[in-house]
Amino acid sequence: MNKIIKRIAATLTISLTFSGTAQARIITSISPPGGAGQGDVLCPQVQTPVDTAFPNSNQNQINNFPGLSCTPKTFREIAPIDTKLFVEASGGTTGYLLSETVVNNTNSNWGGFNFQIGFQSDTAFGEDNFASPAVISVPRGFTIPTFDSDTTPTSSKFSQVKADGSFNLNWSGGTVAPGETVDFQFALSVPDDLDNNDFYNSFTIRQLPVASGVNQSQTVPEPSLIFGLLSFLGFGLIRKKNF
């Protein structure tokens, strides 16, 4: 499996090394959240517009994330909930401070909580269509959205947070019982993209509670998922070249 992942990552690296003019991104809208963690909850399919009052600065706020659909975010299962954020060019790196409330409607006490940034294909390949940047080899000078390391994340229930690289926040040092809520605040940095490649027009924040007594671990996507991501990204590259 490791050889397959390395080969796919190398392929993606090659596909991204074309020259291009750097452009920045701002968040324009947020899609309704979805995933196995919501159980049988049907979120209103309402796209939430994002007002970026200060492009290319770090003074922007997104309160009550994810927005108009399924706020607060309610977990009925110990499983992921994904929220897709759409972006467009602006001219510089833009920062956002996000706040949200999460409800534990499961039957388990939570001893931790994970946030992860990644990319999501609309075409299902295998059981999951989310891929972490951990399996993507990004060329030098190319950056994608990250959790902002200059802003300390906070939580109303968890006292400790570990930033595992730039794309993961792992919370611990607290408990959220069934029926309780927990508040989070964290910052995102949405940086330059390669204009000619148009690598992405959206990214995804995956959230996953950790039941008490369960070790926190990062799951590496199966090769079928990575093939799906490559197909999704490759389509964008091909479409860009054909117009």
PDB file of C-alpha atoms in Angstrom, residues 33 45 62 105 115 126 130 136 175 184 223 238:
ATOM      1  CA  PRO A  33     -22.492  19.516   6.609  1.00  0.00           C
ATOM      2  CA  GLN A  45     -29.768  22.176   1.958  1.00  0.00           C
ATOM      3  CA  ILE A  62     -17.238  33.171  10.695  1.00  0.00           C
ATOM      4  CA  ASN A 105     -26.169  13.334  20.958  1.00  0.00           C
ATOM      5  CA  PHE A 115     -10.411  18.578  13.287  1.00  0.00           C
ATOM      6  CA  GLY A 126     -14.958   3.312  -1.994  1.00  0.00           C
ATOM      7  CA  PHE A 130     -12.187  12.498   1.860  1.00  0.00           C
ATOM      8  CA  ILE A 136      -0.566  14.460  -1.143  1.00  0.00           C
ATOM      9  CA  THR A 175     -15.028  15.137  28.712  1.00  0.00           C
ATOM     10  CA  PHE A 184     -14.671  25.543  19.700  1.00  0.00           C
ATOM     11  CA  PRO A 223      -5.806   3.774  -2.378  1.00  0.00           C
ATOM     12  CA  ILE A 238      -7.999  19.056 -17.928  1.00  0.00           C
TER      13      ILE A 238
END
